[in-house]
Amino acid sequence: MLAFVVRRLLFGVAVVLGVLGILFVLFFQVASPDDIARRALGEKARPDSIEQWKANHGYDRPLWPWQDFEDNLLFHHYSTMLSFDFGASDVDGAPISQRIREGAGPSLALTVPAFAFGLGLAVLLGLFVAFFRETYIDTTGVFLCVLGMSVSILLYIIAGQYLVGKMLRWFPISGFDADPAVLLRFLALPVLISVLSGVGSDVRFYRTVFVEETGRDYVRTARSKGAGEVRVMIRHVLRNSLIPILTRVVLAIPFLFTGSLLLESFFGIPGLGSLTIDAISQNDFATLRVMVFVLSMLFIIGQIATDISYALVDPRVRLE
Amino acid sequence: MAPHVLSNAIVLLLLVAAGFALRFVRGNRMWRDALAQLWRRRRGSLLVIVAFLLVGLLDSVAWTGGQGQDALAAHEARTVIDRLFQGDREASYSAPLADAAFYGGDPLAAPGGHWLGTDILGRDVLHRTLKGARVALMIGGLTSLIAIPLALLFGISAGYFGRRIDDAIFFLISTLASIPSLLLLIALIMALGKGTWQVCLALGITSWVGLCRVTRGETLKLRELDYVQAARALGVSHGRILVRHILPNLMHLVIITFVLMFSQLVLSEAILAYLGIGVDGSWGEMIDQARNELSREPIIWWNIAAAGSAMFTLLLAVNYVGDSLRDILDPRTLRETP
Amino acid sequence: MSAAIEVEGLEVSFPDGRWRVSILDGVDFRVEAGEVLALVGESGCGKSMTALGCMRLIPKPGRIDRGRVLLDGRELLELPVPAMRQVRGAEISMIFQEPMTSLSPVVTVGTQVVEAIRLHEKISVSAARKRVADLFARVGIPDPAERLDAYPHQLSGGLKQRVMIAMALCTQPRVLIADEPTTALDVTIQAQILELMRELQRETGTAILLITHDLGIVNELADRVAVMYAGRIVEEATRHELFRQPRHPYTQGLLRSMPALVAPGEPLHEIAGTVPPPSDWPAGCRFVDRCPRAFDPCAGPAPDFQMLGRGHSAACHALAAEPGE
């Protein structure tokens, strides 16, 4: 078990280094410092002002170690990122670390409830539909799921803001507040939309998992010893489906973020999503780099956590 | 070479390829049965897809000249779809089938001629919506053209040759998969620059990983099958085994993945459109532009309704067909039988 | 006297496109208490469906169309679902073919057997565990107390099947249905499991419905044998009678294709063709296409059962045409 964890952690470290490598190639090689400077200053910027901009923002080193072993962007990129010294924004020079710290709270305020509600609802609905497999409830359920999956999240947001915010005036359309009571009203709609937009594909996925499990021999055994259908579903099928559910949950975490990427910007929530979108619109490569790195780190940690929790859920993994 | 010539050549190429594919399907029992079954189950969805394909193709066949009124327009290549919506450009918004402009009430150049109204620049919304079909199909098509060969190449070599190659490719997929896909997509487009090709390339790079995993796993399984082992024992070359035994057994996975991936790609592009880095003329762009129109008083609803329902219809049909295809072609998801 | 379990005219069908196809077409048999009835036939003939039918566990979208299943004279097919649940596992238990997959992989085997007990008896977990440990010892699982906390993947196939047997017998059922209990096991383990079943049966007097395609197992364990072909029972007799004097052409073919029963040097017989799928079953006698003795009446209505002696009956037109015995 310990050997497994250590091996998994080492692989995680390698992947983090790999992600940094990809980022370097993308943001220093494909889009070179000159390109970045030109995007910031405009296409017609004079060469000397480009050089000046590069010097100001720390892009004036050579790229590769073989050009200058002591002082190059590759080593600089790796060492700053790995020491979580994220530097300053390309646009306004504000410290990126501080912005991330400030943005994490609002982001979590949106994603955590959305995630919890969404997961609970999807698993419940999945069990429900799987329980009625091969009946019209099942067919209707699957149809609704596919329907839900075919709608762009943009449409969900726009329609939700229009219907609930403008026509019914139940919730405010956008905003954020530190006061929990006020915040609740601001977050209600984005959480609802987040749950709605994701629930279709989740329910369908869980249904497939559950239906597949209900066909297994041990389910027949459970029935043959007199267990009722509800008991079979919850004690046997759900328990055996935990691994695919767990995998899905971890894989959903970054998608959750991408959903909230739009949600945050639409609903004026000053979180990491808004930060990223601002970085895109302002060509703020420094911030973008850090965002990709930080979120990948979170994702990698999540993956490692899943792999280790497999061992807790599935006794078969423990031996390997 | 003028862009429209290239586009016409591609249409021709696609038609020829479709002909060959059809001949192959007719000659192969498994695929013929699968297609027949699909037709029985999902006739409506298939017809919808064919209709969209037709619109996309008609919007790709272009030529210059024609009845353009001004000299400039006469030199511009226009597609069949463009020629159906000649002239009659309005000044700004008009409601579907309206006789007068939406704001101000000035008479229109083509009263009652805009079935779905016009947008802020006075362009016909039906025309734009139909043109969006080509963009959506192009996003799906170009991306698959990048993603599928990449996924097959890496997936098969990792699964078949194993060891070092597998380790290296597994590391590469793990690394790419560790970057949340939308962020990787954004990062790629920011680095590559905006534009259709760049978006498709970025989508291709982000979406090949999933298929690569599947093909790697399946190849690992196929490699151990008795007949492949037998072929190896008989000294059949690696290339021949790959082409004769491995690749054909992966095709159904490729097709299912492609169909199921398609809707993801179009949905992703819509998000990119909102971020301002999407493809010009896509439905996502139309929806994004329509955002502010809903807050006008009285509201402009036809833009978002047209683009939204066109996208929804296509994706629903594609998702449905993809689902059925998976049921038909992938026996693992088949239900319990007596 | 009512039999431990009695099945009359059991019909089961599955949808196939627009039609329903019969998988079982009027299956009749009875098993007395303390008796072992073997249900024999090629794969696909409906043996397992018969077993599942007795438990009312026919997988969807199949269903029981007609027939009666009597447990000690009580009609099971008309019981409300909760009452049927109380019967399953308590009065009829079942052992399945695949011990590898028939146990939930993520729960300890002890817990699974405890669940079987506690579904039917108000008993504390610790008391149930004690009983399971005793049961494990009785079915020959070494270190029973420790095995309680083992997961299925930590046990061998034979041990898993012993666990299944313990689970089936933990409530002392009237009837035990064993569906190919040894098919998935190694030959040496097979013998041990058969021996165990025979022993337990002698001790408890449970009626056993043994489903198998292996005539060797029938020879070891069965008191009576019912031969099934394409959804119907075609011949029924005591084991002794059946092996000595099989009457139905299908049974004869089956016996002659069995290596142990053919004299050395003689060629092994094989029944031409295979069991057709249910949608292609002939209207009359279903064996007609493969039968060496088929003649005109065989294409007509299905043959009736004929008594051919004490407890021996078969359904075949050729037997009806023979001069009476």
mmCIF file of C-alpha atoms in Angstrom, chain C residues 126-240:
data_model
loop_
_atom_site.group_PDB
_atom_site.id
_atom_site.type_symbol
_atom_site.label_atom_id
_atom_site.label_comp_id
_atom_site.label_asym_id
_atom_site.label_seq_id
_atom_site.Cartn_x
_atom_site.Cartn_y
_atom_site.Cartn_z
ATOM 1 C CA SER C 126 -22.875 -11.216 16.298
ATOM 2 C CA ALA C 127 -25.196 -14.184 16.726
ATOM 3 C CA ALA C 128 -25.572 -14.468 12.975
ATOM 4 C CA ARG C 129 -21.802 -14.321 12.547
ATOM 5 C CA LYS C 130 -21.401 -17.152 15.016
ATOM 6 C CA ARG C 131 -23.861 -19.205 13.068
ATOM 7 C CA VAL C 132 -22.107 -18.419 9.807
ATOM 8 C CA ALA C 133 -18.797 -19.505 11.310
ATOM 9 C CA ASP C 134 -20.398 -22.826 12.280
ATOM 10 C CA LEU C 135 -21.881 -23.156 8.812
ATOM 11 C CA PHE C 136 -18.519 -22.447 7.214
ATOM 12 C CA ALA C 137 -17.016 -25.185 9.313
ATOM 13 C CA ARG C 138 -19.773 -27.529 8.247
ATOM 14 C CA VAL C 139 -19.297 -26.883 4.541
ATOM 15 C CA GLY C 140 -15.598 -27.560 4.992
ATOM 16 C CA ILE C 141 -14.073 -24.086 4.909
ATOM 17 C CA PRO C 142 -10.821 -24.128 6.868
ATOM 18 C CA ASP C 143 -10.321 -21.392 9.506
ATOM 19 C CA PRO C 144 -13.990 -20.429 9.331
ATOM 20 C CA ALA C 145 -13.748 -17.598 11.857
ATOM 21 C CA GLU C 146 -11.050 -15.877 9.822
ATOM 22 C CA ARG C 147 -12.700 -16.500 6.468
ATOM 23 C CA LEU C 148 -15.703 -14.524 7.621
ATOM 24 C CA ASP C 149 -13.758 -11.358 6.984
ATOM 25 C CA ALA C 150 -12.276 -12.452 3.683
ATOM 26 C CA TYR C 151 -13.307 -10.826 0.432
ATOM 27 C CA PRO C 152 -14.389 -13.113 -2.389
ATOM 28 C CA HIS C 153 -11.226 -12.453 -4.398
ATOM 29 C CA GLN C 154 -9.170 -13.823 -1.529
ATOM 30 C CA LEU C 155 -10.861 -17.224 -1.784
ATOM 31 C CA SER C 156 -10.413 -19.948 -4.363
ATOM 32 C CA GLY C 157 -13.274 -20.970 -6.632
ATOM 33 C CA GLY C 158 -14.015 -24.062 -4.575
ATOM 34 C CA LEU C 159 -14.093 -22.085 -1.344
ATOM 35 C CA LYS C 160 -16.366 -19.532 -2.927
ATOM 36 C CA GLN C 161 -18.765 -22.252 -3.981
ATOM 37 C CA ARG C 162 -18.675 -23.567 -0.421
ATOM 38 C CA VAL C 163 -19.581 -20.069 0.747
ATOM 39 C CA MET C 164 -22.461 -20.073 -1.739
ATOM 40 C CA ILE C 165 -23.632 -23.414 -0.376
ATOM 41 C CA ALA C 166 -23.397 -22.102 3.178
ATOM 42 C CA MET C 167 -25.382 -19.058 2.111
ATOM 43 C CA ALA C 168 -28.033 -21.232 0.487
ATOM 44 C CA LEU C 169 -28.346 -23.531 3.465
ATOM 45 C CA CYS C 170 -28.101 -20.959 6.261
ATOM 46 C CA THR C 171 -31.862 -20.741 6.603
ATOM 47 C CA GLN C 172 -32.516 -24.478 6.249
ATOM 48 C CA PRO C 173 -34.642 -24.195 3.132
ATOM 49 C CA ARG C 174 -37.141 -26.816 1.981
ATOM 50 C CA VAL C 175 -35.809 -26.700 -1.543
ATOM 51 C CA LEU C 176 -32.335 -26.083 -2.902
ATOM 52 C CA ILE C 177 -31.895 -25.274 -6.551
ATOM 53 C CA ALA C 178 -28.361 -25.916 -7.739
ATOM 54 C CA ASP C 179 -27.716 -24.505 -11.207
ATOM 55 C CA GLU C 180 -24.610 -26.178 -12.611
ATOM 56 C CA PRO C 181 -22.965 -25.957 -9.184
ATOM 57 C CA THR C 182 -19.668 -27.469 -10.271
ATOM 58 C CA THR C 183 -19.301 -26.518 -13.928
ATOM 59 C CA ALA C 184 -16.915 -23.659 -13.277
ATOM 60 C CA LEU C 185 -14.698 -25.649 -10.921
ATOM 61 C CA ASP C 186 -11.681 -27.896 -11.364
ATOM 62 C CA VAL C 187 -12.430 -31.595 -11.573
ATOM 63 C CA THR C 188 -10.978 -32.428 -8.153
ATOM 64 C CA ILE C 189 -12.919 -29.596 -6.557
ATOM 65 C CA GLN C 190 -16.048 -30.763 -8.394
ATOM 66 C CA ALA C 191 -15.906 -34.090 -6.646
ATOM 67 C CA GLN C 192 -15.485 -32.437 -3.264
ATOM 68 C CA ILE C 193 -18.436 -30.119 -3.802
ATOM 69 C CA LEU C 194 -20.644 -32.984 -4.992
ATOM 70 C CA GLU C 195 -19.634 -35.016 -1.982
ATOM 71 C CA LEU C 196 -20.473 -32.073 0.263
ATOM 72 C CA MET C 197 -23.868 -31.610 -1.328
ATOM 73 C CA ARG C 198 -24.701 -35.281 -0.950
ATOM 74 C CA GLU C 199 -23.685 -35.234 2.694
ATOM 75 C CA LEU C 200 -25.659 -32.113 3.499
ATOM 76 C CA GLN C 201 -28.657 -33.426 1.682
ATOM 77 C CA ARG C 202 -28.593 -36.620 3.695
ATOM 78 C CA GLU C 203 -28.385 -34.622 6.928
ATOM 79 C CA THR C 204 -31.040 -32.026 6.234
ATOM 80 C CA GLY C 205 -33.485 -33.798 3.950
ATOM 81 C CA THR C 206 -33.677 -30.793 1.646
ATOM 82 C CA ALA C 207 -35.217 -31.372 -1.762
ATOM 83 C CA ILE C 208 -32.672 -30.574 -4.454
ATOM 84 C CA LEU C 209 -33.340 -29.539 -8.008
ATOM 85 C CA LEU C 210 -30.004 -30.142 -9.692
ATOM 86 C CA ILE C 211 -29.505 -28.477 -13.007
ATOM 87 C CA THR C 212 -26.685 -29.803 -15.119
ATOM 88 C CA HIS C 213 -25.622 -30.860 -18.560
ATOM 89 C CA ASP C 214 -23.174 -33.356 -17.141
ATOM 90 C CA LEU C 215 -24.559 -36.874 -16.955
ATOM 91 C CA GLY C 216 -21.650 -37.876 -14.751
ATOM 92 C CA ILE C 217 -22.917 -35.556 -12.036
ATOM 93 C CA VAL C 218 -26.434 -36.910 -12.528
ATOM 94 C CA ASN C 219 -25.105 -40.387 -11.982
ATOM 95 C CA GLU C 220 -23.425 -39.314 -8.750
ATOM 96 C CA LEU C 221 -26.178 -37.351 -7.137
ATOM 97 C CA ALA C 222 -29.629 -37.706 -8.660
ATOM 98 C CA ASP C 223 -32.525 -39.908 -7.593
ATOM 99 C CA ARG C 224 -34.646 -39.052 -10.580
ATOM 100 C CA VAL C 225 -33.846 -37.366 -13.871
ATOM 101 C CA ALA C 226 -35.877 -35.103 -16.134
ATOM 102 C CA VAL C 227 -34.476 -34.561 -19.609
ATOM 103 C CA MET C 228 -35.205 -31.231 -21.184
ATOM 104 C CA TYR C 229 -35.099 -30.267 -24.806
ATOM 105 C CA ALA C 230 -35.988 -26.874 -26.302
ATOM 106 C CA GLY C 231 -38.187 -25.596 -23.505
ATOM 107 C CA ARG C 232 -39.952 -28.867 -22.765
ATOM 108 C CA ILE C 233 -39.333 -31.922 -20.649
ATOM 109 C CA VAL C 234 -39.141 -34.916 -22.982
ATOM 110 C CA GLU C 235 -38.457 -37.784 -20.620
ATOM 111 C CA GLU C 236 -38.551 -38.400 -16.915
ATOM 112 C CA ALA C 237 -37.440 -41.483 -15.017
ATOM 113 C CA THR C 238 -35.490 -42.696 -12.036
ATOM 114 C CA ARG C 239 -31.772 -42.428 -12.529
ATOM 115 C CA HIS C 240 -31.383 -46.156 -12.655
#
